[in-house]
PDB file of C-alpha atoms in Angstrom:
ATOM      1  CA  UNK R 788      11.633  -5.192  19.337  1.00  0.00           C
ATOM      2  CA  UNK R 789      11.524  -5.278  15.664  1.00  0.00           C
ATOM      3  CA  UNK R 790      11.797  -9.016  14.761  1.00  0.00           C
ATOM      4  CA  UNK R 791      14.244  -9.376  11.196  1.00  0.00           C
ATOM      5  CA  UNK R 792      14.978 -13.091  10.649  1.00  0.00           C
ATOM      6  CA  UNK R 793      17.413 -14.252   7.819  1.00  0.00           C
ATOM      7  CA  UNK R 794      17.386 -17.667   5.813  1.00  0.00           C
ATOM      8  CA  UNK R 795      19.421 -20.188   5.286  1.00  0.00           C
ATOM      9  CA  UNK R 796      21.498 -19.857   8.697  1.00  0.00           C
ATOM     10  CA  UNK R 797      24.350 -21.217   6.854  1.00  0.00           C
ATOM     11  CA  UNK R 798      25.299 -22.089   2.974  1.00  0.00           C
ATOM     12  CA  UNK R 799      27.718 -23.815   1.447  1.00  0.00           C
ATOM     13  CA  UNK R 800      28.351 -22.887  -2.232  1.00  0.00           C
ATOM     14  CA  UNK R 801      31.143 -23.629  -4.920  1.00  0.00           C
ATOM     15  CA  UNK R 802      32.862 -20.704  -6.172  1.00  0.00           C
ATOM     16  CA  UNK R 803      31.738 -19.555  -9.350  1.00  0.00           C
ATOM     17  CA  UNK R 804      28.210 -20.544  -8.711  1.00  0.00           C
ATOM     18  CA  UNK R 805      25.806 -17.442  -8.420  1.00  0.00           C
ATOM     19  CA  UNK R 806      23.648 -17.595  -4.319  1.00  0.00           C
ATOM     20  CA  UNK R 807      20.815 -15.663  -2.739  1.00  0.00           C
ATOM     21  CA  UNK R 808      19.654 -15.199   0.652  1.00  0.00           C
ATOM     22  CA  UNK R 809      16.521 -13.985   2.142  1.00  0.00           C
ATOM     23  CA  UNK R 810      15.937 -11.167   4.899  1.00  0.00           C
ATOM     24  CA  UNK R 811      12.366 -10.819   6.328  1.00  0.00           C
ATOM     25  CA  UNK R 812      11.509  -7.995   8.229  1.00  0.00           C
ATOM     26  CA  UNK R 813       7.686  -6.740   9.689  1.00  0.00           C
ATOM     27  CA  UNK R 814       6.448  -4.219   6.845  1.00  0.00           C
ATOM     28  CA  UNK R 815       4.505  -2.221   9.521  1.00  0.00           C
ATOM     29  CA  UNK R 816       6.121   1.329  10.235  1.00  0.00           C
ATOM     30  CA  UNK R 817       9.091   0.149   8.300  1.00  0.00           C
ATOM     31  CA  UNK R 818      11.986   2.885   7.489  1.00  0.00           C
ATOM     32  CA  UNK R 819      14.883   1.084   6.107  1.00  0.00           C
ATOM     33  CA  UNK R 820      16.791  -2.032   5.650  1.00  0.00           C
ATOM     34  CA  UNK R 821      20.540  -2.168   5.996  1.00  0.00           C
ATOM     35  CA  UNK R 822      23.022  -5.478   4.543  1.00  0.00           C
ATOM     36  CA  UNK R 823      25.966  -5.905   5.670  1.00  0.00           C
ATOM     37  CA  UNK R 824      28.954  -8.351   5.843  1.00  0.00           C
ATOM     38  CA  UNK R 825      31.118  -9.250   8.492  1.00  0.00           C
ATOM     39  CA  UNK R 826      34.321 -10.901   7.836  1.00  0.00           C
ATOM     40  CA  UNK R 827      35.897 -13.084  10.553  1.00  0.00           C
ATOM     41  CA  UNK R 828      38.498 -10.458  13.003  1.00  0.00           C
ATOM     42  CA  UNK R 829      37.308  -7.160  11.044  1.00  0.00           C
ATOM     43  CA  UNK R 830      34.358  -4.739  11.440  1.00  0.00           C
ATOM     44  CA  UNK R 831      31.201  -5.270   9.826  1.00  0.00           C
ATOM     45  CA  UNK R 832      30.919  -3.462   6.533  1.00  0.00           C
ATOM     46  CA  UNK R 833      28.037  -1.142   5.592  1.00  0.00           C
ATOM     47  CA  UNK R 834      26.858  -2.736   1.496  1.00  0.00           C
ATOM     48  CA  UNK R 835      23.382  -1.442   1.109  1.00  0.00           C
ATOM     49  CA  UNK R 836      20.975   0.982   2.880  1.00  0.00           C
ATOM     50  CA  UNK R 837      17.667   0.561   1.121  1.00  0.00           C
ATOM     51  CA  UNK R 838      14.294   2.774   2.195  1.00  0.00           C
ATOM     52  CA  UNK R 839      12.336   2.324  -1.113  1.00  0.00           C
ATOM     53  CA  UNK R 840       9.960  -0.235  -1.786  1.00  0.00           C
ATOM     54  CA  UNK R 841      11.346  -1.691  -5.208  1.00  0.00           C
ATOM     55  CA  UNK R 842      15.064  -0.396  -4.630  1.00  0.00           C
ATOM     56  CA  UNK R 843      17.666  -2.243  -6.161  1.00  0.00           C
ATOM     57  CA  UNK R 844      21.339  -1.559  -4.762  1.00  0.00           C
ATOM     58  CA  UNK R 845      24.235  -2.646  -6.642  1.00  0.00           C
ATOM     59  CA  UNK R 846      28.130  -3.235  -5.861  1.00  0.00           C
ATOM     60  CA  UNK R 847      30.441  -5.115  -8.028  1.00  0.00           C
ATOM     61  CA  UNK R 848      29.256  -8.997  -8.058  1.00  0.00           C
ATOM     62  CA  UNK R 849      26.484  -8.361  -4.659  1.00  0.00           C
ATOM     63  CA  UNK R 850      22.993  -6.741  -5.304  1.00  0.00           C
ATOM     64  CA  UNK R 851      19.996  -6.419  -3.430  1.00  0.00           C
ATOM     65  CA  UNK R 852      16.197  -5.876  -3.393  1.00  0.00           C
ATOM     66  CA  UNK R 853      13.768  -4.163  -1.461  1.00  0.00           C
ATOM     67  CA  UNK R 854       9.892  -5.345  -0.882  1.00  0.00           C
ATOM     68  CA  UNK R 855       8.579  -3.133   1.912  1.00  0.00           C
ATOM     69  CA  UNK R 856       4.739  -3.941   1.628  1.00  0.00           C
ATOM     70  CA  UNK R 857       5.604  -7.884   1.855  1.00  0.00           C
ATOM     71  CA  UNK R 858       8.706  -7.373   3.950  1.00  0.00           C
ATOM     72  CA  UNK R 859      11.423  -9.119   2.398  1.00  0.00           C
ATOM     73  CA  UNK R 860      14.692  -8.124   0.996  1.00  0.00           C
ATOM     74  CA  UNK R 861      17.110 -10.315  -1.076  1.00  0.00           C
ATOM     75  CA  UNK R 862      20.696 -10.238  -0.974  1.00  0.00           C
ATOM     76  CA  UNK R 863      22.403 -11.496  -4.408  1.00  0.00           C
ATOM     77  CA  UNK R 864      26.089 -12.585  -4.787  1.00  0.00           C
ATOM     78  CA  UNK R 865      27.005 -13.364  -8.896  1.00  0.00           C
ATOM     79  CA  UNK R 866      30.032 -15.783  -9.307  1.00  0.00           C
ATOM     80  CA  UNK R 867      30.902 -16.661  -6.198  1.00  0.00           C
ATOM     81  CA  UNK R 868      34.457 -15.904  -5.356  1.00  0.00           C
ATOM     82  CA  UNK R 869      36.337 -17.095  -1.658  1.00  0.00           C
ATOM     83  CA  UNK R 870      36.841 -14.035  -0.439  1.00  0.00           C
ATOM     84  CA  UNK R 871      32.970 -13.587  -0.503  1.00  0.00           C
ATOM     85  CA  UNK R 872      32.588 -16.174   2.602  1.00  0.00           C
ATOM     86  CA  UNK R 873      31.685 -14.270   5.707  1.00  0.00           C
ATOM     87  CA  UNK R 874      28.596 -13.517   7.811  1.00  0.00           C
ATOM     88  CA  UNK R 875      25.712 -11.404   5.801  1.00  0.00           C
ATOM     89  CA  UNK R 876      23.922  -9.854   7.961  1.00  0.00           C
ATOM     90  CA  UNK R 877      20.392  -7.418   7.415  1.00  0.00           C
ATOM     91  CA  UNK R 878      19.233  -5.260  10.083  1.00  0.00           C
ATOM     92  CA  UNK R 879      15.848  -3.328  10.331  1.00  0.00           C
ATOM     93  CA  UNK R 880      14.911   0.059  11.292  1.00  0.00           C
ATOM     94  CA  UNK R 881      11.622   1.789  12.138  1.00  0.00           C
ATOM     95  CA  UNK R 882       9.791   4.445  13.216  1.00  0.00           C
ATOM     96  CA  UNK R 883      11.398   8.090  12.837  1.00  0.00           C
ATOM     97  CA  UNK R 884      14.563   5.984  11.976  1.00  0.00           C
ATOM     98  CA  UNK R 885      16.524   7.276  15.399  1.00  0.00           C
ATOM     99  CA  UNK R 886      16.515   4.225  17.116  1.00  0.00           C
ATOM    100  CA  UNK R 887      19.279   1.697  16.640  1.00  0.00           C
ATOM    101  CA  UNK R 888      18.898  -1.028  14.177  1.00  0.00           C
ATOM    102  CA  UNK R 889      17.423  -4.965  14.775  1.00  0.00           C
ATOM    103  CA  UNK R 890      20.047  -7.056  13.173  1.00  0.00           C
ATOM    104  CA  UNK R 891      19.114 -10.252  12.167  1.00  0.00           C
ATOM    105  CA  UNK R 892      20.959 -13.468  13.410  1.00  0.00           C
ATOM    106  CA  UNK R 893      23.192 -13.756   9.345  1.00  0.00           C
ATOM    107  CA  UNK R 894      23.605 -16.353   6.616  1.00  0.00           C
ATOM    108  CA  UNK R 895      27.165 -17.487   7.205  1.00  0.00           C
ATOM    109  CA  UNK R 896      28.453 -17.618   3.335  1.00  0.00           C
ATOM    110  CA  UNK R 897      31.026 -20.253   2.776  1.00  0.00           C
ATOM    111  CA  UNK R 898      33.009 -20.682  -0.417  1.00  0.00           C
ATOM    112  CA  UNK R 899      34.341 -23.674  -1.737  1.00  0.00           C
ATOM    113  CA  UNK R 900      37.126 -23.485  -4.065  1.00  0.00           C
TER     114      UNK R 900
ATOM    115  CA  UNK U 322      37.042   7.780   6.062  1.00  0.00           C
ATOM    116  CA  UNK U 323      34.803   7.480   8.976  1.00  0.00           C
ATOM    117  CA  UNK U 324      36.950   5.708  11.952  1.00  0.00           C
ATOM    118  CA  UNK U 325      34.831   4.117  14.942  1.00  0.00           C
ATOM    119  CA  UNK U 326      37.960   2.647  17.392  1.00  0.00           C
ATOM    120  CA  UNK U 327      37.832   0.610  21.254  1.00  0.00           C
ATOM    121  CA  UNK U 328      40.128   1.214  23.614  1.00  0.00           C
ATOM    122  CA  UNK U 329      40.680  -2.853  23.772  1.00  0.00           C
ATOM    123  CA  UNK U 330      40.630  -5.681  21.465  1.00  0.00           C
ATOM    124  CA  UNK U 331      40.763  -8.076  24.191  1.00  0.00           C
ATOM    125  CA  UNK U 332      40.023  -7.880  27.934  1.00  0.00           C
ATOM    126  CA  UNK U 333      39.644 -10.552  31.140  1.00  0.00           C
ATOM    127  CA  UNK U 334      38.479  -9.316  34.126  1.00  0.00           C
ATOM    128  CA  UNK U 335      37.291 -10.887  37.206  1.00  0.00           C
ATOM    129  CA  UNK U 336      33.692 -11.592  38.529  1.00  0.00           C
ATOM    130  CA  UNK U 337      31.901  -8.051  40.742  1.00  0.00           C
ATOM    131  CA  UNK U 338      34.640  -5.830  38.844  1.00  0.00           C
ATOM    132  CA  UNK U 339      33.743  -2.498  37.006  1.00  0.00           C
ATOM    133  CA  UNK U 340      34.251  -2.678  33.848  1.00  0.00           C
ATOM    134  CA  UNK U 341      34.742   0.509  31.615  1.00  0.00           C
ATOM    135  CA  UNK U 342      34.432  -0.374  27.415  1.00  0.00           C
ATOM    136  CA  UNK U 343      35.214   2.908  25.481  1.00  0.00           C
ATOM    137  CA  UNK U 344      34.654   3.927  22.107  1.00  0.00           C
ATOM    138  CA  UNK U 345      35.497   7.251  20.234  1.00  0.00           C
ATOM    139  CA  UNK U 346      34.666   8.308  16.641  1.00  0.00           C
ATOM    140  CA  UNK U 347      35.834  10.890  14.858  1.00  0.00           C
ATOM    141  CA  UNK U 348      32.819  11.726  12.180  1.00  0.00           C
ATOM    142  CA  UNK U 349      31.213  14.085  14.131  1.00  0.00           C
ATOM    143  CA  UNK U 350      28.052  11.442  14.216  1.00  0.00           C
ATOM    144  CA  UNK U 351      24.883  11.972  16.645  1.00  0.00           C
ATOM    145  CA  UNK U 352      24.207   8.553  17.020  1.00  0.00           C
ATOM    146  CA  UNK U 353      26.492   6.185  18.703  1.00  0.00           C
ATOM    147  CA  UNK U 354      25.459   2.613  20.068  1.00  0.00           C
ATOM    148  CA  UNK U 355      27.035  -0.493  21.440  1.00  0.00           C
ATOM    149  CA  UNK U 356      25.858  -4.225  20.626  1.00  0.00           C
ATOM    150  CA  UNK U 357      26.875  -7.542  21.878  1.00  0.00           C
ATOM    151  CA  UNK U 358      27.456 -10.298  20.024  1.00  0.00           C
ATOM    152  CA  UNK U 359      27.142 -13.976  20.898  1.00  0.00           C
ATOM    153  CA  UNK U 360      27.185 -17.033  18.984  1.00  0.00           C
ATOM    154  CA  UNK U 361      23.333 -18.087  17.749  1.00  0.00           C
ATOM    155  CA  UNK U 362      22.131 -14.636  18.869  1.00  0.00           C
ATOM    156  CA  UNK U 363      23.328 -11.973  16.877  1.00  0.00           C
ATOM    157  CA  UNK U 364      24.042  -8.960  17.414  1.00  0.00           C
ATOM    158  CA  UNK U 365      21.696  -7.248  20.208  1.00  0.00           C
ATOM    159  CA  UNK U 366      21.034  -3.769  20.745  1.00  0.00           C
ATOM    160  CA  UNK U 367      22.275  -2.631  24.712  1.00  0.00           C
ATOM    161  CA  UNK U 368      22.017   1.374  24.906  1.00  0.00           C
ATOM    162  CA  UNK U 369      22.240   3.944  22.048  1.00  0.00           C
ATOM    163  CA  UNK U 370      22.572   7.247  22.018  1.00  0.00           C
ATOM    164  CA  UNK U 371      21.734  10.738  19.857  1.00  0.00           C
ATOM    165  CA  UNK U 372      23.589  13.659  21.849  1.00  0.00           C
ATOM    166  CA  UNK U 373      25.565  14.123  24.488  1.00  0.00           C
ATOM    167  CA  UNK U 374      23.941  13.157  27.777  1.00  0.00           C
ATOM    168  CA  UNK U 375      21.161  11.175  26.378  1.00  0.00           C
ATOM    169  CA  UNK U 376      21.045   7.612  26.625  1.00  0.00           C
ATOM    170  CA  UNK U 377      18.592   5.173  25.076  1.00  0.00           C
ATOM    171  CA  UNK U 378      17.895   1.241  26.767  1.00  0.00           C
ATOM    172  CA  UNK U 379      17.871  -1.015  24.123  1.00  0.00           C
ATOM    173  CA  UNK U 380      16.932  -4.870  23.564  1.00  0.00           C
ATOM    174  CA  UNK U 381      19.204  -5.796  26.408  1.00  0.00           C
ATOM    175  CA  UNK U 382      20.092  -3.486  28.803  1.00  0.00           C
ATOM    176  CA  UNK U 383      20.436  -5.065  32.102  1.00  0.00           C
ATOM    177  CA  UNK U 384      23.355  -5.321  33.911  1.00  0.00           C
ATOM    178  CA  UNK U 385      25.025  -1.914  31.538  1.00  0.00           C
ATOM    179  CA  UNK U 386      24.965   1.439  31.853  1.00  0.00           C
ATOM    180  CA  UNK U 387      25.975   4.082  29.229  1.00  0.00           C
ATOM    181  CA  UNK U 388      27.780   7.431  29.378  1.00  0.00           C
ATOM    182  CA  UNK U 389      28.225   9.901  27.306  1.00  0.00           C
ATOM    183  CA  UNK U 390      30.136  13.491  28.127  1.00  0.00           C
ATOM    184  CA  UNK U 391      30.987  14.180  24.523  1.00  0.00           C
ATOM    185  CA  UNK U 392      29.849  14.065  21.586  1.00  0.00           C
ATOM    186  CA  UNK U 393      32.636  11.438  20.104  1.00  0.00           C
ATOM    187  CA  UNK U 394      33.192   8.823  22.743  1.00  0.00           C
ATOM    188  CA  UNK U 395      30.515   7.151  24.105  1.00  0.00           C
ATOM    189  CA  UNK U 396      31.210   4.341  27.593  1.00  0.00           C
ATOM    190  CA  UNK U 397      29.705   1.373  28.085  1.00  0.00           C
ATOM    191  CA  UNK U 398      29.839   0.320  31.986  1.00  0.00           C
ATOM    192  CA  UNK U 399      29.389  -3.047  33.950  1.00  0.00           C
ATOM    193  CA  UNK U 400      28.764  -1.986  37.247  1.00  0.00           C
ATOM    194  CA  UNK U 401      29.661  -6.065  38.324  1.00  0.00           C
ATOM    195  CA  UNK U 402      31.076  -7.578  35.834  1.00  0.00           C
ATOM    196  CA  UNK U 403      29.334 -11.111  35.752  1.00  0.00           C
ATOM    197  CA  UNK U 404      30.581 -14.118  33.838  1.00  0.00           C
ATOM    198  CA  UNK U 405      27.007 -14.177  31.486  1.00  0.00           C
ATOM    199  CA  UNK U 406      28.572 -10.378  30.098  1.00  0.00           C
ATOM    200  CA  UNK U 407      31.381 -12.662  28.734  1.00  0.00           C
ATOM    201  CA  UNK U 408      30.815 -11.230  25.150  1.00  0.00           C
ATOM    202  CA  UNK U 409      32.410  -9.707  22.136  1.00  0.00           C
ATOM    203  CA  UNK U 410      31.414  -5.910  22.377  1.00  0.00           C
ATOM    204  CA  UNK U 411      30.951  -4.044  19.763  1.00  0.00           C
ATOM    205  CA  UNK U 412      30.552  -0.139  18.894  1.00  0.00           C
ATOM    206  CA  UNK U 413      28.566   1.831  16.526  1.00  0.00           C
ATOM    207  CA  UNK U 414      27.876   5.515  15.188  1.00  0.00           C
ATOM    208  CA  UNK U 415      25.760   7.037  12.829  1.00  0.00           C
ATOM    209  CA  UNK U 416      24.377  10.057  11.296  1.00  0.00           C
ATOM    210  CA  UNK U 417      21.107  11.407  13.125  1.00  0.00           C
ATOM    211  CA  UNK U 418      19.791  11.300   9.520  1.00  0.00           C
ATOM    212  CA  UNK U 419      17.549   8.367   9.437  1.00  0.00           C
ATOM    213  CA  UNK U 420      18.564   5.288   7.478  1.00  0.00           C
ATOM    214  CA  UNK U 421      22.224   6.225   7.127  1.00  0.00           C
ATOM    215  CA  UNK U 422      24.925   3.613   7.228  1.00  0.00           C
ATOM    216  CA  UNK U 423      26.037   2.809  10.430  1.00  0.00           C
ATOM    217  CA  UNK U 424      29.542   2.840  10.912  1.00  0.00           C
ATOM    218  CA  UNK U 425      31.379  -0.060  13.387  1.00  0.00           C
ATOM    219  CA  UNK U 426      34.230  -0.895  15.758  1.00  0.00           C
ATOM    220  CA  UNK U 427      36.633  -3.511  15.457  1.00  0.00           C
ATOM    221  CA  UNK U 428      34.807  -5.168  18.377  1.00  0.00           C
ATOM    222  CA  UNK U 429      36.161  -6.051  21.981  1.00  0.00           C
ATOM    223  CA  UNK U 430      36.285  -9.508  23.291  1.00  0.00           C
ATOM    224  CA  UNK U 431      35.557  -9.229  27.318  1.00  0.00           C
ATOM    225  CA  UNK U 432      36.059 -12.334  28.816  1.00  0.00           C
ATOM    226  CA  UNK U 433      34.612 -12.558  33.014  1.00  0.00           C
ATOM    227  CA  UNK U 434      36.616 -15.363  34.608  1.00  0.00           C
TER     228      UNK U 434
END
């Protein structure tokens, strides 16, 4: 079992204000790291698939980062708007890259207008 | 767009029944996979697949079998339902590619009274 943990659990932050959270992930026989976000009663939704140590992915206000030898990745959100609170989750996949992907447990984003 | 659908949003069922959780998708996707979701755990890995009649045990898979007789739907079973399965369910595909975004469900809520 690939072990992914994410940090904080849970944030708080006021809209308009800029956040970051923090995936780690083991950086042995690592071959990519997916973000997502899951809004409460919908589907989680695919916003980065990174395989590249150094990638930087970019959509609208979120980016991310990619550190595969230290095993990190960094999930940015830029102005902070309310309908950016959800669950972020990262997930982890390894070897040939068949297998299904270790989700971490989130950061649970909420917005305060 | 790619469509991953469940043939229930919400089900009860009673303690030692079978329990049959389907899931179709319509990309033409190798990989398909089902997760479980429950509060302060994330989302855990149960079976996956990568082609018809293969099946894969993942993190969790006691107490679940898997079927799959085509390549776009792919079963989850309880054999005896048990009130620990009380979960949200959720369903997955993805290319065979490695690293490519994984597409999901809109989830089903199974509730074992």
């Amino acid at each position: 079992i690939l072990n992914v943990e994410q940090s904080p659990q849970s944030l708080h932050v006021q809209e308009g204000d800029s956040t970051n959270f923090t995936c780690s992930f083991p950086s042995s026989n690592f071959y990519a790291l997916h973000w997502y976000r899951w809004e409460t009663a919908k589907s989680p939704e695919a916003l980065f698939v990174m395989t590249l140590n150094g990638d930087e992915k970019k959509k609208g206000r979120i980016s991310a980062t990619l550190n595969t030898k230290e095993g990190y990745s960094y999930l940015y959100i830029k102005g902070s708007q309310p309908e950016d609170s959800a669950t972020y989750l990262c997930a982890g996949l390894s070897g040939g890259g068949a297998d299904g992907l270790t989700f971490g447990k989130g950061t649970h984003l909420i917005i305060q207008p | 767009d790619v469509k991953v659908t469940q043939s229930s949003r919400y089900l009860v069922k009673r303690t030692g029944e079978k329990v049959f959780l389907e899931c179709v998708q319509d990309m033409d996707h190798e990989n398909m996979f089902w997760y479980r979701q429950d509060p302060g755990l994330g989302l855990r890995l149960i079976y996956f697949s990568y082609d018809v009649k293969m099946k894969e045990k993942g993190d969790i898979p006691e107490g679940y079998s898997v079927s799959r007789e085509k390549k776009e739907r792919f079963s989850l079973i309880l054999e005896s339902a048990s009130t620990n399965q009380t979960s949200m369910y959720l369903c997955a595909s993805r290319e065979l590619a490695g690293g490519g975004t994984q597409y999901f469900g809109p989830g089903t809520r199974l509730t074992v009274l």
